[in-house]
XYZ file of C-alpha atoms in Angstrom:
615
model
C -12.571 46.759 -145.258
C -11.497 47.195 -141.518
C -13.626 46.743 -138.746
C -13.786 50.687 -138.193
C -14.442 51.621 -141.678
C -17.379 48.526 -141.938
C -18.933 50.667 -138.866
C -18.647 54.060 -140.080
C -20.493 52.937 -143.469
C -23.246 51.315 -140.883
C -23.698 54.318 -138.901
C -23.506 56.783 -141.902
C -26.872 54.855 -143.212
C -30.097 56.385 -141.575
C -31.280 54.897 -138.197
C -34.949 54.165 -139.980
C -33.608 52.316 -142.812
C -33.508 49.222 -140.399
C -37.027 49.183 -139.166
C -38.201 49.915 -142.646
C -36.513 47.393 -144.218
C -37.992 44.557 -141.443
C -41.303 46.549 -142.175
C -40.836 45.739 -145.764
C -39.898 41.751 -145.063
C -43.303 41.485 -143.341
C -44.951 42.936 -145.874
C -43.643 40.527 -148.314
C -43.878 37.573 -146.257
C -46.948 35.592 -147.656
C -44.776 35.821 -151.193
C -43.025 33.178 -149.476
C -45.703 30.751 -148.445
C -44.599 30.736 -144.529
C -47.246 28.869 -143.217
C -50.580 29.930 -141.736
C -48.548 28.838 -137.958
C -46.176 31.705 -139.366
C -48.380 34.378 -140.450
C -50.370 33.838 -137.176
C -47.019 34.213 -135.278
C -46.708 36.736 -136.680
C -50.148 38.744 -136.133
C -50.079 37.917 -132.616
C -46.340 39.439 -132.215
C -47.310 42.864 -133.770
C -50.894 43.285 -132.255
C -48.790 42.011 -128.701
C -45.889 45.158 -129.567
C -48.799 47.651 -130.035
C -49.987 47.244 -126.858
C -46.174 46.804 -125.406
C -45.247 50.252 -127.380
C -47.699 51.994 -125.910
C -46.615 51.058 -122.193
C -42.997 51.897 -123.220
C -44.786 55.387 -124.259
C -46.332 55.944 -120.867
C -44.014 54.348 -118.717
C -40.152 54.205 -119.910
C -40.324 57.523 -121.404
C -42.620 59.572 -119.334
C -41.835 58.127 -116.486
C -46.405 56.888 -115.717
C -46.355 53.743 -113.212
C -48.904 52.167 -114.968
C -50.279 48.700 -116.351
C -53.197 49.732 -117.692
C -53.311 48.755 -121.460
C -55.066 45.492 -121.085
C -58.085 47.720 -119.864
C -57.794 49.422 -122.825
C -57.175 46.740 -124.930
C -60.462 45.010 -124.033
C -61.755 48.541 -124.683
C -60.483 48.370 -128.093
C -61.648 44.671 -128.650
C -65.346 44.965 -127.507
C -65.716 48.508 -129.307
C -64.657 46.815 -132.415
C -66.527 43.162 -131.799
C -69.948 45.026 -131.280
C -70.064 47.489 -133.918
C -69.087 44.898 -136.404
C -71.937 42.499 -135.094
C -74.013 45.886 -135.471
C -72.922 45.765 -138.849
C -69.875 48.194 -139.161
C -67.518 46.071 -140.728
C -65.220 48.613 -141.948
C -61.561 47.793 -140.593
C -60.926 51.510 -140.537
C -64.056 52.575 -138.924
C -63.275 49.753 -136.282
C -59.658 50.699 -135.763
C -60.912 54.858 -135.408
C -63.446 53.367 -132.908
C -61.210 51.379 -131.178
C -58.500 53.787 -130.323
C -61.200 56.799 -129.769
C -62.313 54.106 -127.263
C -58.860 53.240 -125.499
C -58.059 57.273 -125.051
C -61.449 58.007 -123.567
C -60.787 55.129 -121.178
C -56.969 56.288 -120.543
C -58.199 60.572 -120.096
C -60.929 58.834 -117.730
C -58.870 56.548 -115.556
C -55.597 59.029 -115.621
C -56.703 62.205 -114.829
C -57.321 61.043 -111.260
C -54.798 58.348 -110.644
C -52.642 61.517 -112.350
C -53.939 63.659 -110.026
C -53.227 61.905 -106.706
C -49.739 60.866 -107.928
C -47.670 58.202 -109.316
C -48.298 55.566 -107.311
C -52.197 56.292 -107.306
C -51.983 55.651 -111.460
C -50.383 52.889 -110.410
C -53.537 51.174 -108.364
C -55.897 52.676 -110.508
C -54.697 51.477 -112.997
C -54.121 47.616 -111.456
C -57.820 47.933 -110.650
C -59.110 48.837 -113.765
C -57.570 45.546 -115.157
C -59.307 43.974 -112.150
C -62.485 45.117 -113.320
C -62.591 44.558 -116.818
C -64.715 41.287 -116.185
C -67.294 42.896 -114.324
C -67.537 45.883 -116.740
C -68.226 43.374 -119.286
C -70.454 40.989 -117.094
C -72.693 44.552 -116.389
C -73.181 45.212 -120.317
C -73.560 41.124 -120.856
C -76.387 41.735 -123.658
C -73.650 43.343 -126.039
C -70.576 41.661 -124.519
C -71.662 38.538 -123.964
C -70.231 38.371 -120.694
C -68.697 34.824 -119.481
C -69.392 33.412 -122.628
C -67.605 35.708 -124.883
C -68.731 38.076 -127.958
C -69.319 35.497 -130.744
C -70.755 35.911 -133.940
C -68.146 38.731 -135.106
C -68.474 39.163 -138.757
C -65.661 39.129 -141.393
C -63.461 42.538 -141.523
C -64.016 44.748 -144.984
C -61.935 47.450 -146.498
C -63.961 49.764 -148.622
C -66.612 47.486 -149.470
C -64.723 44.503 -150.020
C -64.495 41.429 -148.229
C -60.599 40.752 -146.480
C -59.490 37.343 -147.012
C -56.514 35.883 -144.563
C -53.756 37.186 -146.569
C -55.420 40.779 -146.901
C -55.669 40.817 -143.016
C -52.351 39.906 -142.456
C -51.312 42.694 -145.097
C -53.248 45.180 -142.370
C -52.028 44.115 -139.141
C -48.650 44.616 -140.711
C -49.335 48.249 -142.072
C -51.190 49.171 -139.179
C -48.206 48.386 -137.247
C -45.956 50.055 -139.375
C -47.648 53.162 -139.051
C -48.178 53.344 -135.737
C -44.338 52.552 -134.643
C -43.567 55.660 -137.652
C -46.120 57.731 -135.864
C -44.513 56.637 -132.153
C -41.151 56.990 -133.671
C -41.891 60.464 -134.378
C -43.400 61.305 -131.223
C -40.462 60.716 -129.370
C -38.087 62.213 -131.836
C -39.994 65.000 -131.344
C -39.738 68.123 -128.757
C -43.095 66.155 -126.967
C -40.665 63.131 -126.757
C -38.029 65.214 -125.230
C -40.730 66.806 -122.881
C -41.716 63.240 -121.638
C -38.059 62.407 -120.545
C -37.874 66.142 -118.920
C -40.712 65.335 -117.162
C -39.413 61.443 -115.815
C -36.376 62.784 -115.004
C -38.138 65.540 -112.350
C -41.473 66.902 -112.393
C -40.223 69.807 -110.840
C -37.349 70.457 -113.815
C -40.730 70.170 -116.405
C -42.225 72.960 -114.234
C -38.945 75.102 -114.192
C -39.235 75.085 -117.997
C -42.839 75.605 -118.163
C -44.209 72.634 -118.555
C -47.617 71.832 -117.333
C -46.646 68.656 -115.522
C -50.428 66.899 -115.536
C -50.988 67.930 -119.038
C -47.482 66.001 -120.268
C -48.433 63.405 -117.866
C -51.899 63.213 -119.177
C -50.603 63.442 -122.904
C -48.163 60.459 -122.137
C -50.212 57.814 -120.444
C -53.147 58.703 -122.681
C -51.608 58.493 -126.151
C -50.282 54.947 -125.070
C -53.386 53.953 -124.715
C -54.466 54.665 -128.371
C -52.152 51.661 -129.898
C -53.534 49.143 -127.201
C -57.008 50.011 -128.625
C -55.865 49.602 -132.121
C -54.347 45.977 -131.088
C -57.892 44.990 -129.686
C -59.504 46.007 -133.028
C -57.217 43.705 -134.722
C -57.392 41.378 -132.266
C -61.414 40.716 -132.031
C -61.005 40.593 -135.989
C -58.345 37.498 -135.807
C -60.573 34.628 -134.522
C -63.685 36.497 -134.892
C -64.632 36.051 -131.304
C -63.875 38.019 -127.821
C -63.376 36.161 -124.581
C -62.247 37.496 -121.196
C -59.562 34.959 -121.142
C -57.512 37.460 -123.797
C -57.637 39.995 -121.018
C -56.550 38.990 -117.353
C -53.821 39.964 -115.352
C -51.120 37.275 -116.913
C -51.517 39.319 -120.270
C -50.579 42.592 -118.416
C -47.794 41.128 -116.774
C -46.762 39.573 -120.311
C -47.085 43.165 -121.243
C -44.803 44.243 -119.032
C -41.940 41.595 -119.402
C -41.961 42.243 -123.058
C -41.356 46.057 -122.460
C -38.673 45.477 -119.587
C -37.146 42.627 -121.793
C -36.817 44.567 -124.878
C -36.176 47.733 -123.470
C -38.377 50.184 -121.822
C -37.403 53.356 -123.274
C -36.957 52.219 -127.052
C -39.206 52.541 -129.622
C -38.504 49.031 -131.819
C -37.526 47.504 -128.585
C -41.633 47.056 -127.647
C -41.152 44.866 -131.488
C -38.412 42.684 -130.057
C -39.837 41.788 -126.303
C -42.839 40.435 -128.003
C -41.749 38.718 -130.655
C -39.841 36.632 -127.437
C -42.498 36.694 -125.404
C -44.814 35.461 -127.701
C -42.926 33.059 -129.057
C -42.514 31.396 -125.812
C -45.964 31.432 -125.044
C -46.491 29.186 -128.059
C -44.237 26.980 -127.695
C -45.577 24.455 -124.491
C -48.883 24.260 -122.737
C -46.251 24.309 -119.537
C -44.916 27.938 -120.479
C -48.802 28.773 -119.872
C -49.425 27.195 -116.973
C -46.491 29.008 -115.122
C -46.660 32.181 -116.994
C -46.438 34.717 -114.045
C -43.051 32.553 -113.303
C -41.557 32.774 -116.623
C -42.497 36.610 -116.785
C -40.889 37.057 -113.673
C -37.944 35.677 -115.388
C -38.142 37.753 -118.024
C -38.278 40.545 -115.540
C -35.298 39.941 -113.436
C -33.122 39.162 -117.174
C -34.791 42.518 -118.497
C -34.519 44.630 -115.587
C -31.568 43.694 -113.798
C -29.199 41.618 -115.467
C -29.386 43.597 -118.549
C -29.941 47.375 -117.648
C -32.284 48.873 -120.239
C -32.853 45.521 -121.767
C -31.654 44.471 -124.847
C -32.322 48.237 -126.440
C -30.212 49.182 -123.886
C -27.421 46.608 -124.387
C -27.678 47.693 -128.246
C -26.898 51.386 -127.173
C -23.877 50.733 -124.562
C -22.878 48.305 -127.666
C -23.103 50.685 -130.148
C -21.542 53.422 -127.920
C -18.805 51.217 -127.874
C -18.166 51.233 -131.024
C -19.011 54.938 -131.976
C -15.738 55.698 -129.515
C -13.398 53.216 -131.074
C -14.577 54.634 -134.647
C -13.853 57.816 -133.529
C -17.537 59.044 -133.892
C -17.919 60.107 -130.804
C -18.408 63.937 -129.587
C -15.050 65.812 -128.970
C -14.721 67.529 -125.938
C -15.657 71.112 -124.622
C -14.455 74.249 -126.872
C -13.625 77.175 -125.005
C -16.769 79.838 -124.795
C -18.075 81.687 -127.236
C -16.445 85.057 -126.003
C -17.703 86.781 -129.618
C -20.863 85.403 -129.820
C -23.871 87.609 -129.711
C -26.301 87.326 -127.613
C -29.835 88.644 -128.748
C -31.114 91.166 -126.823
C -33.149 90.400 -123.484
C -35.633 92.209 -121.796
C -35.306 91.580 -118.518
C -38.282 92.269 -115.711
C -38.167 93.897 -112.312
C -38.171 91.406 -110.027
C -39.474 92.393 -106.473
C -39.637 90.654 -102.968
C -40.947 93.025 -100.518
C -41.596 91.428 -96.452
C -41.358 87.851 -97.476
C -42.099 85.422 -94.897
C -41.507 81.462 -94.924
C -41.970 78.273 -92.514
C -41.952 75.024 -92.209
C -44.013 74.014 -89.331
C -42.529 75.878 -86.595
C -38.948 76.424 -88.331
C -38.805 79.981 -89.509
C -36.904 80.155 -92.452
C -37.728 83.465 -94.041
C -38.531 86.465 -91.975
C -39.482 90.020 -93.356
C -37.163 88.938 -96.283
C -37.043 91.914 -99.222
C -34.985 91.848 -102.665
C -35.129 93.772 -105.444
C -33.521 92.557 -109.055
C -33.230 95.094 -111.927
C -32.949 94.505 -115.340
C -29.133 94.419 -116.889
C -27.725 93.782 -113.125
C -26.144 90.910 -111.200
C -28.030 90.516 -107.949
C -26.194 88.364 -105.450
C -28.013 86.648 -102.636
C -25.524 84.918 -100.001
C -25.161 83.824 -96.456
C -24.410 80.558 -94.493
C -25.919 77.665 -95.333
C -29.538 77.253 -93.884
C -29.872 80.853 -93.986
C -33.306 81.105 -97.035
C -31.032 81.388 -99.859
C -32.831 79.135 -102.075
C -35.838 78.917 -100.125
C -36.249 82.110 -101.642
C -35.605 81.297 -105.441
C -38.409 78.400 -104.623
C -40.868 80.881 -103.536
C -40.223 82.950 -106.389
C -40.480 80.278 -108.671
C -43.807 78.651 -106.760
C -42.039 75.405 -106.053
C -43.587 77.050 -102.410
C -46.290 79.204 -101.227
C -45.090 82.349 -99.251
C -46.869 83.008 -95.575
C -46.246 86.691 -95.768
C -45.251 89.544 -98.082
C -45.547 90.244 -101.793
C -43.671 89.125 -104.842
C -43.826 91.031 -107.921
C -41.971 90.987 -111.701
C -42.877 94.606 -113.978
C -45.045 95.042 -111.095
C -47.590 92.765 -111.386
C -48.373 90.282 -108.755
C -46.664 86.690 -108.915
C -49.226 85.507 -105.966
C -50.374 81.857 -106.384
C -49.686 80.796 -109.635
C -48.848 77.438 -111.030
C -45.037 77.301 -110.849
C -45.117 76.331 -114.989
C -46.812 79.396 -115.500
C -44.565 81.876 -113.437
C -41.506 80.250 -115.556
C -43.560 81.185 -118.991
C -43.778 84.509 -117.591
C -40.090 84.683 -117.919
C -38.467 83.540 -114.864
C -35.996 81.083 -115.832
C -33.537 79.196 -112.675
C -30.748 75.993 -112.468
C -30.174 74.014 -109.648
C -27.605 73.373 -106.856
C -27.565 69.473 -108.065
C -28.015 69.472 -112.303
C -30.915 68.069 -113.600
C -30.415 66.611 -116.695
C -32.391 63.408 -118.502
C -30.195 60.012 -119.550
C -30.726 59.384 -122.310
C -31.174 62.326 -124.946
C -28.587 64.553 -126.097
C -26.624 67.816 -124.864
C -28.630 70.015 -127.971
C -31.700 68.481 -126.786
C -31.530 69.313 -122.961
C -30.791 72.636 -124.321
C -33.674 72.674 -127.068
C -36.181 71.540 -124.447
C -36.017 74.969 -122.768
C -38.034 75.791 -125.785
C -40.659 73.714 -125.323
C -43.465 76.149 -124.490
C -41.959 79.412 -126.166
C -43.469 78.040 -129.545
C -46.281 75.419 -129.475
C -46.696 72.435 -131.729
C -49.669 69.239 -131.815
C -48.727 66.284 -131.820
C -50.942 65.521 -135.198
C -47.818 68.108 -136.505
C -44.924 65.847 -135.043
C -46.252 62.645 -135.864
C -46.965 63.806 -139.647
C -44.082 66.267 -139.648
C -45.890 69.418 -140.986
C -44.072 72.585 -142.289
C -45.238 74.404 -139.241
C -43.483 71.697 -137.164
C -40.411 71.483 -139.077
C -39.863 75.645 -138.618
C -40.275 75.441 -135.264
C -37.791 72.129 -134.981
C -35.218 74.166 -137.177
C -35.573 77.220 -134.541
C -35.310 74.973 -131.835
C -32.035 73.738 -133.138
C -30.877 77.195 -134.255
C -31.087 78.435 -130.780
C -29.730 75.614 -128.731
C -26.867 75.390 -130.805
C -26.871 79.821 -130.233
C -26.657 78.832 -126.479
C -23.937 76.187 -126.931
C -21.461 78.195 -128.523
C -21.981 80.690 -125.797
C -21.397 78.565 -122.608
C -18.691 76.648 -124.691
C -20.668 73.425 -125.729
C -21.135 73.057 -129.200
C -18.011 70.279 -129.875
C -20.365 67.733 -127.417
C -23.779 69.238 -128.591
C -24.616 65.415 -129.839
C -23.043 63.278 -126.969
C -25.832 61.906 -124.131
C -26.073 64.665 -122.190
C -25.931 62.658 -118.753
C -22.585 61.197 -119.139
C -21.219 64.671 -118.990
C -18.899 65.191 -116.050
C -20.399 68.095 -113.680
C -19.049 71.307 -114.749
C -20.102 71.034 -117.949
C -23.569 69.923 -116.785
C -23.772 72.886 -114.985
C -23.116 74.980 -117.964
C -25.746 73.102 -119.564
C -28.361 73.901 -117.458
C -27.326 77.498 -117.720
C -27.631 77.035 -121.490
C -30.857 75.379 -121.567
C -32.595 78.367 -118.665
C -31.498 80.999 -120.724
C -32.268 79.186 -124.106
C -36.352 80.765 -123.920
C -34.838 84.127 -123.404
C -36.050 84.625 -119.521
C -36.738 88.188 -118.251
C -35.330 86.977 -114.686
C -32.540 84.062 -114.505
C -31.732 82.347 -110.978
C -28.566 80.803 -110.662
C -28.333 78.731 -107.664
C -24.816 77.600 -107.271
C -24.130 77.516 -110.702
C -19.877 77.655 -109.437
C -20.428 74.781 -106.962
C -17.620 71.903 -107.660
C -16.158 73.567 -110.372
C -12.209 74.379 -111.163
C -10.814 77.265 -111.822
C -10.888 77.469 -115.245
C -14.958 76.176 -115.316
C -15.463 79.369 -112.825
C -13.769 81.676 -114.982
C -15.903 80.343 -118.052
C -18.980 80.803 -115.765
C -18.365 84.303 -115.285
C -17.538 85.184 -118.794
C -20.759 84.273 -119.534
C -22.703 85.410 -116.563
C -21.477 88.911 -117.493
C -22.805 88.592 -121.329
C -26.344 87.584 -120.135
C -26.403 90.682 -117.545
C -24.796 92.659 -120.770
C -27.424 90.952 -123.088
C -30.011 92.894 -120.185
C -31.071 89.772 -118.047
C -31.579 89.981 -115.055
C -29.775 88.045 -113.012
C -29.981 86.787 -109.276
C -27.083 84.613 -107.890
C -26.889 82.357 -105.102
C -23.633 81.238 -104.600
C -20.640 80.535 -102.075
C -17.719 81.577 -104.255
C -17.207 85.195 -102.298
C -14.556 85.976 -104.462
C -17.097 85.254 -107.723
C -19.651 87.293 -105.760
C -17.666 90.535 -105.719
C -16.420 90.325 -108.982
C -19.655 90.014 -110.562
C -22.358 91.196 -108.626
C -23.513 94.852 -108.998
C -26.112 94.428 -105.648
C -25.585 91.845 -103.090
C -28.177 90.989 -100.388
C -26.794 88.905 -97.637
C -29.027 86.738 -95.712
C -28.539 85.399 -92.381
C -30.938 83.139 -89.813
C -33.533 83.971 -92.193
C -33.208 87.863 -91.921
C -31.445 90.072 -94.382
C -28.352 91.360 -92.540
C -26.783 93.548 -95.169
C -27.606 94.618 -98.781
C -25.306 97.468 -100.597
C -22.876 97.008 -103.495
C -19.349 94.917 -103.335
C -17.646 97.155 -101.903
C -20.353 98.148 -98.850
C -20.313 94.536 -98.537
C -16.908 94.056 -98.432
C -16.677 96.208 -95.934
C -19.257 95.514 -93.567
C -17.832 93.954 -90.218
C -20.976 92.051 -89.346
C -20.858 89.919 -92.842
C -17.188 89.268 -92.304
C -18.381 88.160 -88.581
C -21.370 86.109 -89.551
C -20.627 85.018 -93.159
C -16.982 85.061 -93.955
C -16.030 83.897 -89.758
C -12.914 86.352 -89.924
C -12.304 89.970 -87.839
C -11.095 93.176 -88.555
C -7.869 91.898 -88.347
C -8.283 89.358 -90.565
C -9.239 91.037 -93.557
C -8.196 94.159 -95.244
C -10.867 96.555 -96.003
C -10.105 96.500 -99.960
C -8.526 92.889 -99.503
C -11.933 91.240 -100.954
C -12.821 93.181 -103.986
C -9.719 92.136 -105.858
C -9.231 88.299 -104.984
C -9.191 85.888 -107.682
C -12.742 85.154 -109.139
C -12.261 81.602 -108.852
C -11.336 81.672 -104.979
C -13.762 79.511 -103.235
C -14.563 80.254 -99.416
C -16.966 78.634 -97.601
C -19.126 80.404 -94.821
């Protein structure tokens, strides 16, 4: 069999098989008679990759500086250590006790550090690790402060007593469940909406996303498998000391999640299993922990970019290409496919004023955008162009006038919740996630149109499923129109910029937006890319969109717009249809920089749509 053939039969068996079959080896691993050195390796790998998944959760895919899971590990620990001496004993009662524990600790400490910002989780969250000692020295009488909880009794299931071999069995499952269950979380739309959100919190907004609630969601469901390793943990060697929680274990943490590869799932497995291992091989290795992790770090996070997970994929990717398994490139656009109908909104700026400190940007600034029409908004650069699609939106707060879409008020409102009122935009630079695919980007769009728990992704209900399906059935609706459908698998991100720009077209329009801004969708792209653009620009407007574009392409302008505004120093100077604008000496003066005798009067209406001028 040939090397290509040996990899197509490898990648044509399902990713999971591998991590199930590993799963499986563990499982059967006391068949063997390792050794109780083994099976102890062993349980202090997995409980060490619960807490290391659940930082690869909160920080490598959405994007949370934060090194809190020790905190909640102790959480996890004590909870379990002191019910048990209270005579709970139940392993299942302790684990449900444990991670109820860890996720009131992570809503607690996150939803300020969340609200302040990044680097705010970031302290609180150091600080809470700092503190762990004194919160335990403070409840001493059920902690046992310095000295350590002692006295733990043996773990039951159901009644019955579990001897070595049966706890083993359930650090094993337990594991296994939770990497399924965190496996399915990020395969899921939730997973997608974490990477969104990394990538820019202002691109989660634009697709309305509440960006604290992801945020919140992310860093606080990463702490639920750091309180199930502290269950297991305080269940081990029946006995809790503060030495299992200081800062060299967060830092351990954190090597073994840069090592293995932040944003990967079975990578938080792999980190450990090195990390641990090399903490148990020389009382030297302890001594100068913080210098090994540091190591670890700099081998991790620099010399292999995405750690070993991310060696694996560029590996892999490798090989997909010279199998021929990679995506094919772009297919022309979907010129016969049908776009459902759209009912677009009345969109309506009336006096709009903007500045930034004493820099008037906006003055007295009014627009009005009807449903089934092209809008276009141009003038030089600096002039409020996009200033004004950001007020719109909310990324800004206006100083004067009134903004209005069907004629009620868009005033102050969160700028996640004017986009889930149907205003849909792109961007002048694409923003698109690594790491996910070009279906995905699109499908994330989607996000709030239909809502699903994350009880439904991680068990994969029926209700979940439909929606997944719909997902899918629409992104791949919104490939085939902006010519995307032959790359819909390929990593988004590696796309070169055209096609990136059609991708962000495809993924605003994907939730069916009354209003769509396009802010330099045309900028950087070749002829045939503009000509693509404006095919589909004019089924969207058809479809009854409405559509407001910000661009520089003069000659796209007039061929597509069916009301321009022109904008200059902040002021409109001229609004009227191609023509009128075409026409109009002071936008040829101030915008295009040519004279009557320059220009024709009918010169501008018929130049090629894919002539670029610049003001």
């Amino acid at each position: 069999m040939t090397t290509v053939n040996w990899w197509k039969t490898l990648r044509a068996v399902p990713s999971w098989v591998y991590p199930a079959t590993l799963g499986v080896f563990l499982l059967v691993l006391p068949a063997l008679q390792p050794g109780y050195s083994v099976t102890r390796q062993v349980e202090l790998t997995l409980i060490l990759a619960l807490i290391v998944s659940g930082l690869n959760l909160s920080l490598g895919y959405a994007g949370q500086l934060a090194i809190g899971q020790v905190a909640m590990y102790a959480a996890g620990a004590y909870t379990a250590g002191i019910i048990a001496v209270a005579g709970v004993t139940d392993i299942l009662v302790q684990l449900l006790a444990a991670g109820l524990a860890a996720l009131v600790v992570g809503i607690v400490t996150g939803i300020p550090g969340l609200r302040l910002g990044s680097w705010s989780l970031a302290m609180t969250s150091f600080f809470l690790v700092l503190l762990v000692p004194d919160i335990v020295s403070i409840f001493e009488e059920h902690t046992g402060g310095q000295l350590g909880l002692s006295g733990i009794p043996g773990a039951t299931l159901l009644g019955f007593e579990l001897t070595p071999t049966h706890f083993y069995l359930t650090v094993v499952t337990v594991t296994i469940l939770w990497f399924a269950a965190f496996r399915n979380i990020i395969a899921s739309r939730h997973g997608i909406a974490f990477q969104v959100l990394k990538q820019s919190p202002v691109l989660a907004s634009s697709v309305g996303m509440s960006v604290f609630r992801v945020k919140l969601s992310g860093y606080a469901t990463g702490a639920i498998p750091a309180g199930l390793a502290g269950a297991l943990f305080a269940n081990l060697d029946l006995f809790v000391s503060l030495e299992a929680f200081g800062f060299h274990v967060a830092t351990g943490a954190l090597a073994a999640s840069i090592l293995g590869g932040s944003v990967s799932v079975y990578g938080a497995v792999l980190g450990a299993a090195v990390v641990e291992y090399a903490s148990s091989q020389s009382d030297s290795f302890q001594e100068y922990s913080l210098v090994f992790f540091g190591l670890f770090l700099l081998i991790g996070g620099v010399l292999m970019s995405g750690g070993v997970a991310g060696v694996a994929r560029t590996f892999v990717a490798r090989l997909d290409r010279a199998a021929g398994l990679a995506g094919r490139g772009p297919s022309k656009a979907g010129d016969g496919e049908a776009i459902h109908r759209i009912e677009g909104g009345l969109l309506d700026a009336t006096g709009v004023s903007k500045a930034f400190g004493g820099n008037q940007v906006l003055t007295d600034v009014s627009l009005r955008a009807e449903p089934g029409r092209v809008t276009a908004l141009i003038g030089p650069n600096g002039s409020g162009k996009t200033t004004l699609l950001n007020l719109v939106c909310g990324y800004y707060r206006r100083d004067a006038g009134e903004i209005t879409l069907d004629g009620t008020p868009i005033r102050t409102a969160a700028t996640h919740r004017i986009a889930r009122l149907g205003v849909a935009r792109t961007f002048q630079t694409p923003l698109i996630p690594p790491g996910i695919t070009v279906r995905d980007v699109v499908a994330s769009g989607r996000y709030t149109v239909e809502g699903t728990s994350f009880a439904g992704a991680i068990l994969r209900t029926p209700r979940f499923r439909a929606i997944q399906r719909r997902d899918r059935q629409r992104a791949d609706e919104m490939l085939r129109l902006v010519g995307l459908e032959d790359v819909a698998d390929t990593e988004a991100a590696t796309l070169p910029l055209g096609m990136r720009r059609m991708l962000e077209v495809a993924r605003a329009l994907v939730a069916e937006p009354k209003v769509l801004l396009l802010d330099e969708a045309a900028s950087g792209l070749d002829e045939g890319e503009v000509e693509t653009l404006a095919g589909v620009i004019r089924r969207i407007r058809d479809a009854g969109c409405t559509i407001i574009l910000v661009e520089h392409n003069f000659g796209l302008v007039l061929s597509l717009a069916d009301e321009i505004v022109v904008l200059a120093r902040g002021s409109v100077l001229a609004s009227g249809t191609p023509s009128d604008i075409a026409n109009d000496p002071r936008v040829r003066d101030e915008y295009l920089g040519a004279s009557d005798a320059d220009v024709r009067p009918d010169d501008s209406v018929t130049e090629p749509a894919a002539r670029q001028e610049t003001p």
